[in-house]
Amino acid sequence: SSELAIQHLKENLISKTNNIILLGQSIGCVVATEMAGLGYGSSLILISPFTSIKHMAYQLFPKILVNSLLTLFPSFLKFKMNNLEKFQAKKGILANSQVCIIHGDRDEIVPYAHGKQLHKVLPSSLFYTIKGAGHNTILSHPEVLQRIQNCVITTT
């Protein structure tokens, strides 16, 4: 459905795909990164991204519990939700366009290290640390809007 929405924008509202800036926050980063990997958009802005849902599960629960669930219910993580894998593949706009990663250093849900790891895999990306920002408070920091604006200006 995300791909259909972008196709609608492209065909009916915007003349070129490169006029679309993809933005995702937290789990929404999966959709934005997927669309970027398929070549949609001109740039990608990720706020509080995680490397993969499996890595998140390992962060939140004992590894033995996660592995047991995956063994008993293999479809539990049917959709990998793996941003790291997409970054490593460097397909679509991830290969040659602007990528901005914004992460709060006090994120209590998605570890700050996940955002840093994505940046490390794609060193051409811009990485912005929002000091004191938690997962659910990051958008209330005025600096975030400034960083998003910087990313947009850089790509247009």
Short mmCIF file of N, CA, C and O in Angstrom, two decimals, residues 8-80:
data_model
loop_
_atom_site.label_atom_id
_atom_site.label_comp_id
_atom_site.label_asym_id
_atom_site.label_seq_id
_atom_site.Cartn_x
_atom_site.Cartn_y
_atom_site.Cartn_z
N HIS A 8 0.70 6.93 -6.68
CA HIS A 8 -0.38 7.92 -6.84
C HIS A 8 0.18 9.33 -6.80
O HIS A 8 -0.19 10.17 -7.63
N LEU A 9 1.06 9.60 -5.84
CA LEU A 9 1.68 10.93 -5.77
C LEU A 9 2.42 11.24 -7.07
O LEU A 9 2.28 12.32 -7.64
N LYS A 10 3.18 10.29 -7.51
CA LYS A 10 4.01 10.48 -8.71
C LYS A 10 3.15 10.73 -9.95
O LYS A 10 3.42 11.62 -10.74
N GLU A 11 2.10 9.95 -10.11
CA GLU A 11 1.28 10.03 -11.32
C GLU A 11 0.29 11.19 -11.31
O GLU A 11 -0.02 11.74 -12.35
N ASN A 12 -0.19 11.57 -10.13
CA ASN A 12 -1.27 12.55 -10.08
C ASN A 12 -0.91 13.90 -9.48
O ASN A 12 -1.59 14.89 -9.74
N LEU A 13 0.11 13.94 -8.65
CA LEU A 13 0.38 15.18 -7.95
C LEU A 13 1.78 15.74 -8.18
O LEU A 13 1.98 16.95 -8.13
N ILE A 14 2.74 14.88 -8.40
CA ILE A 14 4.13 15.31 -8.54
C ILE A 14 4.67 14.73 -9.84
O ILE A 14 4.47 13.56 -10.13
N SER A 15 5.39 15.54 -10.57
CA SER A 15 5.85 15.10 -11.89
C SER A 15 7.02 14.13 -11.84
O SER A 15 7.22 13.35 -12.75
N LYS A 16 7.81 14.18 -10.78
CA LYS A 16 8.99 13.32 -10.70
C LYS A 16 9.04 12.62 -9.34
O LYS A 16 8.71 13.20 -8.32
N THR A 17 9.53 11.39 -9.36
CA THR A 17 9.70 10.66 -8.10
C THR A 17 10.68 11.39 -7.19
O THR A 17 10.55 11.37 -5.98
N ASN A 18 11.67 12.07 -7.78
CA ASN A 18 12.70 12.68 -6.95
C ASN A 18 12.21 13.91 -6.19
O ASN A 18 12.98 14.54 -5.50
N ASN A 19 10.94 14.24 -6.29
CA ASN A 19 10.38 15.32 -5.48
C ASN A 19 9.78 14.80 -4.18
O ASN A 19 9.18 15.55 -3.44
N ILE A 20 9.93 13.52 -3.93
CA ILE A 20 9.34 12.91 -2.73
C ILE A 20 10.44 12.65 -1.70
O ILE A 20 11.43 11.99 -1.99
N ILE A 21 10.25 13.20 -0.52
CA ILE A 21 11.17 12.96 0.60
C ILE A 21 10.49 11.96 1.52
O ILE A 21 9.39 12.19 2.01
N LEU A 22 11.14 10.84 1.73
CA LEU A 22 10.60 9.78 2.58
C LEU A 22 11.03 10.02 4.02
O LEU A 22 12.20 10.27 4.28
N LEU A 23 10.08 9.94 4.95
CA LEU A 23 10.38 10.14 6.36
C LEU A 23 9.68 9.06 7.16
O LEU A 23 8.51 8.78 6.93
N GLY A 24 10.42 8.45 8.07
CA GLY A 24 9.84 7.45 8.96
C GLY A 24 10.34 7.65 10.37
O GLY A 24 11.45 8.14 10.58
N GLN A 25 9.49 7.29 11.33
CA GLN A 25 9.90 7.33 12.73
C GLN A 25 9.66 5.95 13.33
O GLN A 25 8.59 5.36 13.15
N SER A 26 10.67 5.44 14.02
CA SER A 26 10.60 4.16 14.71
C SER A 26 10.22 3.04 13.73
O SER A 26 10.91 2.82 12.74
N ILE A 27 9.09 2.38 13.95
CA ILE A 27 8.70 1.29 13.06
C ILE A 27 8.38 1.81 11.66
O ILE A 27 8.50 1.10 10.67
N GLY A 28 8.01 3.08 11.56
CA GLY A 28 7.76 3.70 10.26
C GLY A 28 9.01 3.79 9.40
O GLY A 28 8.94 3.94 8.17
N CYS A 29 10.18 3.68 10.03
CA CYS A 29 11.45 3.69 9.28
C CYS A 29 11.54 2.48 8.37
O CYS A 29 12.20 2.54 7.32
N VAL A 30 10.89 1.38 8.76
CA VAL A 30 10.92 0.17 7.94
C VAL A 30 10.27 0.45 6.59
O VAL A 30 10.82 0.12 5.54
N VAL A 31 9.11 1.07 6.60
CA VAL A 31 8.39 1.38 5.36
C VAL A 31 9.18 2.38 4.53
O VAL A 31 9.37 2.20 3.32
N ALA A 32 9.67 3.44 5.16
CA ALA A 32 10.43 4.46 4.44
C ALA A 32 11.69 3.86 3.82
O ALA A 32 12.02 4.15 2.66
N THR A 33 12.40 3.02 4.57
CA THR A 33 13.63 2.40 4.06
C THR A 33 13.31 1.42 2.93
O THR A 33 14.04 1.35 1.94
N GLU A 34 12.22 0.69 3.06
CA GLU A 34 11.80 -0.24 2.00
C GLU A 34 11.52 0.54 0.71
O GLU A 34 11.97 0.15 -0.37
N MET A 35 10.79 1.63 0.81
CA MET A 35 10.47 2.44 -0.37
C MET A 35 11.74 3.03 -0.98
O MET A 35 11.90 3.09 -2.20
N ALA A 36 12.66 3.46 -0.12
CA ALA A 36 13.94 3.99 -0.60
C ALA A 36 14.72 2.91 -1.34
O ALA A 36 15.31 3.17 -2.40
N GLY A 37 14.71 1.70 -0.80
CA GLY A 37 15.41 0.59 -1.44
C GLY A 37 14.83 0.21 -2.78
O GLY A 37 15.52 -0.32 -3.65
N LEU A 38 13.54 0.52 -2.97
CA LEU A 38 12.88 0.25 -4.25
C LEU A 38 13.08 1.40 -5.24
O LEU A 38 12.61 1.33 -6.37
N GLY A 39 13.77 2.44 -4.78
CA GLY A 39 14.08 3.54 -5.69
C GLY A 39 13.14 4.72 -5.64
O GLY A 39 13.26 5.65 -6.44
N TYR A 40 12.20 4.71 -4.71
CA TYR A 40 11.28 5.84 -4.60
C TYR A 40 11.92 6.97 -3.80
O TYR A 40 12.71 6.74 -2.89
N GLY A 41 11.55 8.18 -4.12
CA GLY A 41 12.01 9.35 -3.38
C GLY A 41 13.38 9.81 -3.78
O GLY A 41 14.09 9.16 -4.56
N SER A 42 13.72 10.97 -3.28
CA SER A 42 15.05 11.55 -3.53
C SER A 42 15.91 11.53 -2.29
O SER A 42 17.12 11.63 -2.36
N SER A 43 15.27 11.43 -1.14
CA SER A 43 16.02 11.38 0.10
C SER A 43 15.21 10.64 1.16
O SER A 43 14.01 10.42 1.01
N LEU A 44 15.92 10.28 2.21
CA LEU A 44 15.33 9.48 3.28
C LEU A 44 15.71 10.09 4.61
O LEU A 44 16.89 10.35 4.87
N ILE A 45 14.71 10.33 5.44
CA ILE A 45 14.94 10.85 6.79
C ILE A 45 14.37 9.83 7.77
O ILE A 45 13.19 9.49 7.71
N LEU A 46 15.23 9.34 8.65
CA LEU A 46 14.82 8.34 9.64
C LEU A 46 14.98 8.92 11.04
O LEU A 46 16.04 9.41 11.40
N ILE A 47 13.93 8.82 11.82
CA ILE A 47 13.94 9.29 13.20
C ILE A 47 13.80 8.08 14.11
O ILE A 47 12.83 7.33 14.00
N SER A 48 14.77 7.86 14.97
CA SER A 48 14.78 6.73 15.91
C SER A 48 14.65 5.38 15.21
O SER A 48 13.82 4.55 15.59
N PRO A 49 15.49 5.11 14.22
CA PRO A 49 15.38 3.83 13.52
C PRO A 49 16.03 2.69 14.30
O PRO A 49 16.97 2.89 15.05
N PHE A 50 15.51 1.48 14.09
CA PHE A 50 16.15 0.30 14.65
C PHE A 50 16.80 -0.48 13.53
O PHE A 50 16.46 -0.32 12.36
N THR A 51 17.76 -1.33 13.87
CA THR A 51 18.45 -2.11 12.85
C THR A 51 17.53 -3.20 12.30
O THR A 51 17.40 -3.34 11.09
N SER A 52 16.89 -3.97 13.17
CA SER A 52 15.92 -4.98 12.74
C SER A 52 15.00 -5.31 13.92
O SER A 52 15.37 -5.09 15.08
N ILE A 53 13.85 -5.84 13.59
CA ILE A 53 12.90 -6.21 14.65
C ILE A 53 13.48 -7.34 15.50
O ILE A 53 13.24 -7.40 16.70
N LYS A 54 14.26 -8.21 14.89
CA LYS A 54 14.88 -9.30 15.64
C LYS A 54 15.89 -8.74 16.64
O LYS A 54 15.93 -9.16 17.81
N HIS A 55 16.70 -7.78 16.20
CA HIS A 55 17.65 -7.14 17.13
C HIS A 55 16.91 -6.44 18.27
O HIS A 55 17.37 -6.44 19.41
N MET A 56 15.77 -5.83 17.93
CA MET A 56 14.98 -5.17 18.97
C MET A 56 14.47 -6.20 19.98
O MET A 56 14.51 -5.96 21.18
N ALA A 57 13.99 -7.34 19.48
CA ALA A 57 13.49 -8.38 20.38
C ALA A 57 14.60 -8.85 21.32
O ALA A 57 14.38 -9.05 22.52
N TYR A 58 15.82 -9.00 20.77
CA TYR A 58 16.96 -9.40 21.60
C TYR A 58 17.31 -8.34 22.64
O TYR A 58 17.81 -8.66 23.72
N GLN A 59 17.06 -7.08 22.32
CA GLN A 59 17.32 -6.00 23.27
C GLN A 59 16.32 -6.01 24.42
O GLN A 59 16.66 -5.70 25.55
N LEU A 60 15.08 -6.37 24.09
CA LEU A 60 14.00 -6.24 25.07
C LEU A 60 13.74 -7.50 25.90
O LEU A 60 13.22 -7.42 27.00
N PHE A 61 14.08 -8.67 25.32
CA PHE A 61 13.75 -9.94 25.98
C PHE A 61 14.98 -10.84 26.02
O PHE A 61 15.88 -10.70 25.21
N PRO A 62 14.99 -11.81 26.93
CA PRO A 62 16.11 -12.76 26.97
C PRO A 62 16.22 -13.50 25.63
O PRO A 62 15.22 -13.89 25.04
N LYS A 63 17.44 -13.68 25.18
CA LYS A 63 17.70 -14.30 23.88
C LYS A 63 17.08 -15.69 23.79
O LYS A 63 16.52 -16.07 22.75
N ILE A 64 17.11 -16.45 24.87
CA ILE A 64 16.55 -17.80 24.86
C ILE A 64 15.04 -17.75 24.61
O ILE A 64 14.48 -18.61 23.91
N LEU A 65 14.37 -16.75 25.16
CA LEU A 65 12.92 -16.61 24.95
C LEU A 65 12.62 -16.27 23.49
O LEU A 65 11.74 -16.87 22.88
N VAL A 66 13.38 -15.34 22.93
CA VAL A 66 13.18 -14.95 21.53
C VAL A 66 13.43 -16.15 20.62
O VAL A 66 12.62 -16.45 19.73
N ASN A 67 14.53 -16.86 20.84
CA ASN A 67 14.85 -18.02 20.01
C ASN A 67 13.79 -19.12 20.13
O ASN A 67 13.44 -19.77 19.15
N SER A 68 13.28 -19.31 21.34
CA SER A 68 12.23 -20.32 21.55
C SER A 68 10.96 -19.93 20.79
O SER A 68 10.34 -20.78 20.14
N LEU A 69 10.58 -18.68 20.88
CA LEU A 69 9.39 -18.20 20.14
C LEU A 69 9.56 -18.37 18.64
O LEU A 69 8.64 -18.78 17.94
N LEU A 70 10.76 -18.07 18.15
CA LEU A 70 11.02 -18.20 16.72
C LEU A 70 10.99 -19.66 16.27
O LEU A 70 10.58 -19.96 15.16
N THR A 71 11.41 -20.55 17.15
CA THR A 71 11.39 -21.98 16.83
C THR A 71 9.94 -22.50 16.84
O THR A 71 9.53 -23.23 15.94
N LEU A 72 9.18 -22.10 17.85
CA LEU A 72 7.80 -22.56 17.97
C LEU A 72 6.87 -21.90 16.95
O LEU A 72 5.94 -22.52 16.45
N PHE A 73 7.13 -20.64 16.68
CA PHE A 73 6.28 -19.87 15.77
C PHE A 73 7.15 -19.18 14.72
O PHE A 73 7.42 -17.98 14.81
N PRO A 74 7.59 -19.92 13.72
CA PRO A 74 8.50 -19.35 12.72
C PRO A 74 7.93 -18.14 11.99
O PRO A 74 8.66 -17.28 11.52
N SER A 75 6.61 -18.05 11.91
CA SER A 75 6.02 -16.91 11.21
C SER A 75 5.92 -15.67 12.12
O SER A 75 5.48 -14.62 11.69
N PHE A 76 6.35 -15.83 13.38
CA PHE A 76 6.30 -14.72 14.34
C PHE A 76 6.99 -13.48 13.79
O PHE A 76 6.51 -12.37 13.94
N LEU A 77 8.10 -13.69 13.13
CA LEU A 77 8.81 -12.57 12.50
C LEU A 77 8.83 -12.79 10.99
O LEU A 77 9.86 -12.70 10.34
N LYS A 78 7.65 -13.06 10.45
CA LYS A 78 7.53 -13.30 9.01
C LYS A 78 8.11 -12.12 8.22
O LYS A 78 8.80 -12.30 7.24
N PHE A 79 7.78 -10.94 8.65
CA PHE A 79 8.32 -9.75 8.02
C PHE A 79 9.55 -9.33 8.82
O PHE A 79 9.44 -8.97 9.98
N LYS A 80 10.69 -9.42 8.19
CA LYS A 80 11.96 -9.20 8.90
C LYS A 80 12.09 -7.80 9.50
O LYS A 80 12.72 -7.62 10.51
#
